[in-house]
Short mmCIF file of C-alpha atoms in Angstrom, two decimals:
data_model
loop_
_atom_site.label_atom_id
_atom_site.label_comp_id
_atom_site.label_asym_id
_atom_site.label_seq_id
_atom_site.Cartn_x
_atom_site.Cartn_y
_atom_site.Cartn_z
CA ARG F 28 -36.87 -91.25 -46.14
CA THR F 29 -40.03 -90.92 -44.14
CA SER F 30 -40.62 -93.02 -41.02
CA GLU F 31 -36.97 -94.13 -40.74
CA THR F 32 -35.15 -94.43 -37.44
CA THR F 33 -31.55 -93.36 -36.81
CA GLN F 34 -30.55 -97.02 -37.05
CA GLN F 35 -31.96 -97.30 -40.57
CA MET F 36 -30.39 -93.98 -41.57
CA LEU F 37 -27.00 -95.15 -40.36
CA LEU F 38 -27.27 -98.40 -42.36
CA ARG F 39 -27.78 -96.52 -45.63
CA PHE F 40 -25.48 -93.59 -44.84
CA ARG F 41 -22.62 -94.85 -47.02
CA GLN F 42 -24.62 -95.52 -50.18
CA ASP F 43 -26.95 -92.53 -49.90
CA VAL F 44 -24.52 -89.92 -48.57
CA ILE F 45 -20.83 -90.82 -48.72
CA ASP F 46 -20.91 -92.38 -52.19
CA LEU F 47 -22.53 -89.22 -53.57
CA LYS F 48 -19.60 -87.10 -52.28
CA PRO F 49 -21.61 -84.07 -51.09
CA LYS F 50 -20.06 -81.06 -49.40
CA ALA F 51 -22.62 -81.24 -46.60
CA VAL F 52 -25.44 -83.41 -45.29
CA VAL F 53 -28.51 -82.39 -43.28
CA ILE F 54 -29.46 -84.77 -40.47
CA LEU F 55 -32.91 -84.46 -38.89
CA ALA F 56 -33.48 -87.63 -36.92
CA GLY F 57 -34.75 -89.15 -33.70
CA THR F 58 -38.52 -88.72 -33.60
CA ASN F 59 -39.23 -92.09 -35.23
CA ASP F 60 -36.96 -93.76 -32.68
CA ILE F 61 -39.00 -92.15 -29.90
CA ALA F 62 -42.18 -93.37 -31.60
CA GLY F 63 -40.75 -96.89 -31.58
CA ASN F 64 -41.02 -97.54 -35.33
CA MET F 65 -38.36 -100.27 -35.00
CA GLY F 66 -39.02 -101.02 -31.35
CA ARG F 67 -38.22 -98.81 -28.41
CA SER F 68 -34.84 -97.08 -28.48
CA THR F 69 -33.08 -95.47 -25.55
CA ASP F 70 -31.75 -91.93 -25.79
CA LYS F 71 -28.22 -93.33 -25.76
CA MET F 72 -28.98 -95.59 -28.73
CA ILE F 73 -30.28 -92.60 -30.68
CA MET F 74 -27.27 -90.44 -29.84
CA ASP F 75 -24.87 -93.28 -30.69
CA ASN F 76 -26.42 -93.61 -34.14
CA ILE F 77 -26.32 -89.86 -34.75
CA SER F 78 -22.69 -89.59 -33.63
CA SER F 79 -21.76 -92.56 -35.84
CA MET F 80 -23.24 -90.82 -38.89
CA ILE F 81 -21.29 -87.69 -38.01
CA ASP F 82 -18.08 -89.71 -37.60
CA LEU F 83 -18.55 -91.22 -41.06
CA ALA F 84 -19.22 -87.79 -42.54
CA ALA F 85 -16.12 -86.29 -40.91
CA LEU F 86 -13.91 -89.12 -42.17
CA ASN F 87 -15.10 -88.30 -45.68
CA LYS F 88 -14.76 -84.52 -45.29
CA ILE F 89 -18.51 -83.94 -45.34
CA LYS F 90 -19.90 -81.16 -43.15
CA VAL F 91 -22.98 -81.96 -41.06
CA VAL F 92 -25.97 -79.69 -40.52
CA LEU F 93 -27.55 -81.24 -37.43
CA CYS F 94 -31.17 -80.29 -36.74
CA ALA F 95 -33.06 -80.42 -33.47
CA ILE F 96 -35.92 -82.91 -33.31
CA LEU F 97 -39.23 -81.29 -34.18
CA PRO F 98 -41.79 -80.79 -31.38
CA THR F 99 -44.50 -83.36 -30.74
CA THR F 100 -46.56 -84.66 -27.85
CA SER F 101 -47.84 -87.90 -29.35
CA TYR F 102 -47.70 -90.12 -32.41
CA SER F 103 -50.97 -90.95 -34.15
CA TRP F 104 -49.65 -94.28 -35.38
CA GLN F 105 -48.22 -95.18 -31.95
CA PRO F 106 -50.83 -94.06 -29.39
CA SER F 107 -49.10 -96.03 -26.62
CA VAL F 108 -46.15 -93.60 -26.65
CA LYS F 109 -46.90 -90.96 -24.04
CA ASP F 110 -43.46 -89.47 -23.32
CA GLY F 111 -42.80 -87.81 -26.68
CA THR F 112 -42.52 -84.24 -25.41
CA VAL F 113 -40.17 -85.03 -22.54
CA ARG F 114 -37.87 -87.17 -24.67
CA VAL F 115 -37.74 -84.69 -27.56
CA ILE F 116 -36.66 -81.90 -25.22
CA ALA F 117 -34.07 -84.08 -23.47
CA LEU F 118 -32.60 -85.36 -26.73
CA ASN F 119 -32.43 -81.89 -28.22
CA GLN F 120 -30.32 -80.77 -25.29
CA GLN F 121 -27.94 -83.67 -25.93
CA ILE F 122 -27.87 -83.02 -29.69
CA LYS F 123 -27.04 -79.34 -29.20
CA ALA F 124 -24.35 -80.14 -26.62
CA TYR F 125 -22.79 -82.77 -28.87
CA ALA F 126 -22.70 -80.40 -31.86
CA ALA F 127 -20.79 -77.90 -29.71
CA THR F 128 -18.02 -80.47 -29.16
CA ARG F 129 -17.35 -80.64 -32.92
CA PRO F 130 -16.90 -77.06 -34.13
CA GLY F 131 -16.20 -76.70 -37.81
CA GLU F 132 -17.62 -80.17 -38.48
CA VAL F 133 -21.17 -79.93 -37.14
CA PHE F 134 -23.52 -76.96 -37.53
CA PHE F 135 -26.51 -77.13 -35.17
CA VAL F 136 -29.90 -75.75 -36.22
CA ASP F 137 -32.69 -75.21 -33.69
CA THR F 138 -35.64 -76.41 -35.75
CA HIS F 139 -37.63 -77.11 -32.58
CA THR F 140 -38.20 -73.73 -30.94
CA PRO F 141 -39.76 -71.90 -33.95
CA LEU F 142 -42.39 -74.62 -34.31
CA ALA F 143 -43.14 -75.36 -30.65
CA ASN F 144 -46.21 -74.21 -28.76
CA PRO F 145 -45.86 -73.66 -24.97
CA ASP F 146 -47.44 -77.07 -24.31
CA GLY F 147 -44.94 -78.87 -26.55
CA THR F 148 -47.25 -79.42 -29.50
CA MET F 149 -46.22 -78.40 -33.00
CA ARG F 150 -47.47 -75.26 -34.66
CA TYR F 151 -48.42 -75.50 -38.34
CA SER F 152 -49.03 -79.24 -38.40
CA ALA F 153 -52.01 -81.34 -39.45
CA ASP F 154 -51.11 -84.44 -37.45
CA GLY F 155 -49.01 -82.95 -34.62
CA THR F 156 -45.80 -84.61 -35.83
CA HIS F 157 -45.09 -83.46 -39.40
CA PRO F 158 -44.89 -79.76 -40.34
CA SER F 159 -47.26 -78.24 -42.83
CA ALA F 160 -46.03 -76.14 -45.76
CA GLU F 161 -46.13 -73.12 -43.43
CA GLY F 162 -43.97 -74.97 -40.91
CA TYR F 163 -41.39 -75.92 -43.50
CA ALA F 164 -41.33 -72.32 -44.71
CA ILE F 165 -40.29 -71.26 -41.20
CA ILE F 166 -37.44 -73.74 -40.69
CA SER F 167 -36.14 -74.02 -44.27
CA PRO F 168 -34.28 -70.66 -44.19
CA LEU F 169 -32.60 -71.71 -40.91
CA VAL F 170 -31.32 -74.91 -42.47
CA GLU F 171 -30.21 -73.13 -45.64
CA ALA F 172 -28.26 -70.60 -43.57
CA ALA F 173 -26.46 -73.44 -41.77
CA ILE F 174 -25.62 -75.08 -45.10
CA SER F 175 -24.11 -71.79 -46.28
CA ALA F 176 -22.10 -71.51 -43.05
CA ALA F 177 -20.81 -75.06 -43.53
CA ASP F 178 -19.79 -74.25 -47.10
CA ARG F 179 -17.93 -71.10 -46.02
CA SER F 180 -16.01 -73.08 -43.39
CA MET F 181 -14.39 -75.34 -45.96
CA ILE F 182 -10.70 -74.61 -46.52
CA ARG F 183 -9.87 -74.01 -50.14
CA LEU F 184 -6.16 -74.33 -50.85
CA PRO F 185 -4.70 -72.81 -54.01
CA PRO F 186 -3.45 -75.16 -56.71
CA LEU F 187 -0.04 -76.66 -56.03
CA ARG F 188 2.76 -74.70 -57.73
CA SER F 189 5.99 -76.33 -58.69
CA THR F 190 8.92 -75.75 -56.33
CA TYR F 191 11.34 -77.76 -58.46
CA ALA F 192 15.06 -77.17 -58.10
CA PRO F 193 17.87 -79.19 -59.72
CA PRO F 194 18.87 -82.18 -57.55
CA SER F 195 22.46 -81.01 -57.42
CA ARG F 196 21.33 -77.88 -55.64
CA LEU F 197 19.21 -79.55 -52.96
CA MET F 198 19.97 -81.77 -50.04
CA LYS F 199 16.64 -81.61 -48.20
CA ILE F 200 13.40 -79.60 -48.11
CA TRP F 201 11.65 -78.91 -44.85
CA ILE F 202 7.98 -77.96 -44.63
CA VAL F 203 7.37 -76.04 -41.43
CA GLU F 204 4.23 -74.47 -40.05
CA GLY F 205 4.55 -70.96 -38.82
CA ARG F 206 8.27 -71.01 -38.20
CA GLU F 207 11.48 -72.70 -39.11
CA LYS F 208 12.06 -76.18 -37.69
CA SER F 209 15.36 -77.26 -36.19
CA ARG F 210 18.16 -78.03 -38.68
CA PRO F 211 21.91 -78.61 -38.52
CA SER F 212 23.52 -75.26 -37.73
CA SER F 213 26.36 -75.99 -40.14
CA HIS F 214 23.99 -75.87 -43.11
CA PRO F 215 22.49 -72.46 -43.94
CA VAL F 216 18.88 -72.39 -45.07
CA SER F 217 17.19 -69.89 -47.34
CA PRO F 218 13.39 -69.58 -46.91
CA ARG F 219 11.09 -69.10 -49.83
CA GLU F 220 7.36 -68.79 -50.13
CA CYS F 221 5.39 -72.02 -50.13
CA PRO F 222 2.13 -72.35 -52.14
CA TYR F 223 0.16 -73.16 -48.98
CA ARG F 224 -0.97 -70.37 -46.72
CA GLY F 225 0.82 -70.18 -43.37
CA THR F 226 3.71 -72.50 -44.28
CA THR F 227 7.24 -71.98 -45.50
CA SER F 228 9.50 -74.29 -47.43
CA GLN F 229 13.14 -74.35 -46.42
CA VAL F 230 15.73 -75.20 -49.06
CA MET F 231 19.19 -76.24 -47.92
CA PRO F 232 22.00 -76.08 -50.50
CA ARG F 233 24.35 -79.00 -50.76
CA PRO F 234 27.61 -78.06 -48.95
#
């Protein structure tokens, strides 16, 4: 929703994201915090809110496409804010670094650089803060590519196949990853293929 801060986004994250059970969510946030739409926020407050949204997404197996804050030098509705450019650049460095600590969960998209002029103002914008249709046309393919990468990263396991054996024949079944786990040497074990990739089920006959 337009004009929302990271605090407001976090408050509605469960009902508007988690409850919808998406595969991925795109987060582009922070500029309204810098503008002070809900009062001034520190960089730490903004990063805490972003990381909390990512934590909630990860707990619910939702991939996150995390975008850099778009370039701006000032906010027309908050003329008293003079440090927009400096804070956007500093926060984007933190956002990119944080995304790198969560590989496979967070996919960072640099939506800042393609729209930034050398002086920090935004290209293709009527008000200096929101992209025009031309601006969105530049960054949309970058976001879509990240969504595709997030989708490809999801592990798809084959359907579970039955490994039933009569109770009289089994004493215990081990599931081991990569190699056989320790077992009593007095009980031979015969391996057989498990339905999950990279694992083996071990069936031990009753003595």
